[in-house]
Amino acid sequence: MNKFCGDCATLLDVQEHQNYCFACNKGFKKLNSQQKVVQEKVYVHQTAAEFLHQEARPLIDEECPKCGHGRAYYTTQQMRSADEGQTVFFECVKCGYKYKTNT
């Protein structure tokens, strides 16, 4: 049975009288075979490329005029004078069709 450090979750070096963690420089008393692991640490690994490919644009329930799909990414921008409404740009999630509306 593998034994792991309770502080940093590093695999312990099994020695005769104790288990030793090289990362923390600590020795741990050996557990008898009756004891069980009651806590598990899970580390999520994500590469920079995976992180950058995640979609960060906001979504809205908007029907695409081309394919009829009900979800679209959107952005807003003030295209006209300040006393007029903004322009909302949409991009269909399914087909990528881009369209806009003035509000």
Short mmCIF file of C-alpha atoms in Angstrom, two decimals:
data_model
loop_
_atom_site.label_atom_id
_atom_site.label_comp_id
_atom_site.label_asym_id
_atom_site.label_seq_id
_atom_site.Cartn_x
_atom_site.Cartn_y
_atom_site.Cartn_z
CA MET A 1 0.00 0.00 0.00
CA ASN A 2 1.39 3.43 -0.98
CA LYS A 3 1.68 6.01 1.75
CA PHE A 4 1.47 9.75 1.19
CA CYS A 5 2.50 12.77 3.23
CA GLY A 6 -0.43 14.25 5.14
CA ASP A 7 0.87 17.79 4.57
CA CYS A 8 1.87 17.89 0.88
CA ALA A 9 0.54 14.57 -0.52
CA THR A 10 4.04 13.51 -1.71
CA LEU A 11 4.72 9.78 -1.89
CA LEU A 12 6.61 8.81 1.27
CA ASP A 13 9.90 6.91 1.31
CA VAL A 14 9.21 3.73 3.25
CA GLN A 15 11.96 3.09 5.78
CA GLU A 16 12.27 0.42 8.46
CA HIS A 17 10.91 2.38 11.44
CA GLN A 18 9.24 5.36 9.79
CA ASN A 19 8.04 6.82 6.51
CA TYR A 20 9.94 9.89 5.35
CA CYS A 21 8.77 12.82 3.19
CA PHE A 22 11.63 14.36 1.22
CA ALA A 23 9.52 17.38 0.22
CA CYS A 24 8.66 18.38 3.81
CA ASN A 25 11.74 16.79 5.47
CA LYS A 26 9.51 15.07 8.01
CA GLY A 27 9.34 11.57 9.36
CA PHE A 28 6.00 9.87 9.96
CA LYS A 29 5.21 6.94 12.21
CA LYS A 30 4.28 3.86 10.22
CA LEU A 31 0.60 3.03 10.12
CA ASN A 32 -0.53 -0.46 10.88
CA SER A 33 -2.40 -2.35 8.18
CA GLN A 34 -5.76 -1.86 9.97
CA GLN A 35 -5.84 1.91 9.39
CA LYS A 36 -7.43 3.30 6.23
CA VAL A 37 -7.09 6.46 4.20
CA VAL A 38 -9.96 8.79 5.08
CA GLN A 39 -9.04 11.84 3.01
CA GLU A 40 -7.99 12.16 -0.61
CA LYS A 41 -6.41 15.17 -2.30
CA VAL A 42 -7.26 15.76 -5.95
CA TYR A 43 -5.15 18.06 -8.07
CA VAL A 44 -6.56 19.39 -11.34
CA HIS A 45 -3.95 19.86 -14.02
CA GLN A 46 -4.75 22.21 -16.89
CA THR A 47 -2.30 23.36 -19.52
CA ALA A 48 -2.07 26.98 -20.62
CA ALA A 49 -3.36 26.04 -24.08
CA GLU A 50 -6.45 24.39 -22.58
CA PHE A 51 -7.07 27.45 -20.42
CA LEU A 52 -6.76 29.83 -23.38
CA HIS A 53 -9.18 27.79 -25.49
CA GLN A 54 -11.97 28.04 -22.93
CA GLU A 55 -14.82 30.22 -24.08
CA ALA A 56 -15.06 33.33 -21.90
CA ARG A 57 -17.69 35.29 -23.84
CA PRO A 58 -21.12 35.72 -22.23
CA LEU A 59 -24.07 33.73 -23.55
CA ILE A 60 -27.68 34.82 -24.01
CA ASP A 61 -30.93 33.15 -25.07
CA GLU A 62 -31.26 34.64 -28.56
CA GLU A 63 -32.67 32.86 -31.61
CA CYS A 64 -30.36 32.83 -34.62
CA PRO A 65 -32.10 34.24 -37.71
CA LYS A 66 -30.11 31.84 -39.95
CA CYS A 67 -30.36 28.42 -38.24
CA GLY A 68 -32.90 29.01 -35.45
CA HIS A 69 -30.56 27.91 -32.63
CA GLY A 70 -31.53 29.49 -29.30
CA ARG A 71 -28.12 30.49 -27.83
CA ALA A 72 -25.66 33.17 -28.91
CA TYR A 73 -22.53 34.91 -27.67
CA TYR A 74 -22.95 38.66 -27.35
CA THR A 75 -21.00 41.88 -26.89
CA THR A 76 -22.18 45.47 -26.66
CA GLN A 77 -20.66 48.69 -27.91
CA GLN A 78 -21.67 52.33 -28.00
CA MET A 79 -21.54 53.02 -31.77
CA ARG A 80 -23.73 56.13 -31.95
CA SER A 81 -23.90 59.27 -29.85
CA ALA A 82 -24.06 58.98 -26.07
CA ASP A 83 -27.75 59.89 -25.87
CA GLU A 84 -28.73 56.95 -28.13
CA GLY A 85 -28.85 53.25 -27.33
CA GLN A 86 -26.02 50.77 -27.69
CA THR A 87 -25.44 48.20 -30.43
CA VAL A 88 -25.55 44.52 -29.43
CA PHE A 89 -23.48 42.12 -31.54
CA PHE A 90 -24.47 38.43 -31.57
CA GLU A 91 -22.69 35.28 -32.78
CA CYS A 92 -24.64 32.03 -32.98
CA VAL A 93 -23.12 29.24 -30.88
CA LYS A 94 -24.12 26.57 -33.42
CA CYS A 95 -23.42 28.04 -36.88
CA GLY A 96 -21.28 31.12 -36.08
CA TYR A 97 -23.59 33.53 -37.93
CA LYS A 98 -22.94 37.13 -36.81
CA TYR A 99 -25.65 39.77 -36.60
CA LYS A 100 -26.39 42.94 -34.67
CA THR A 101 -29.27 44.93 -33.28
CA ASN A 102 -29.56 48.53 -32.11
CA THR A 103 -31.24 49.02 -28.75
#
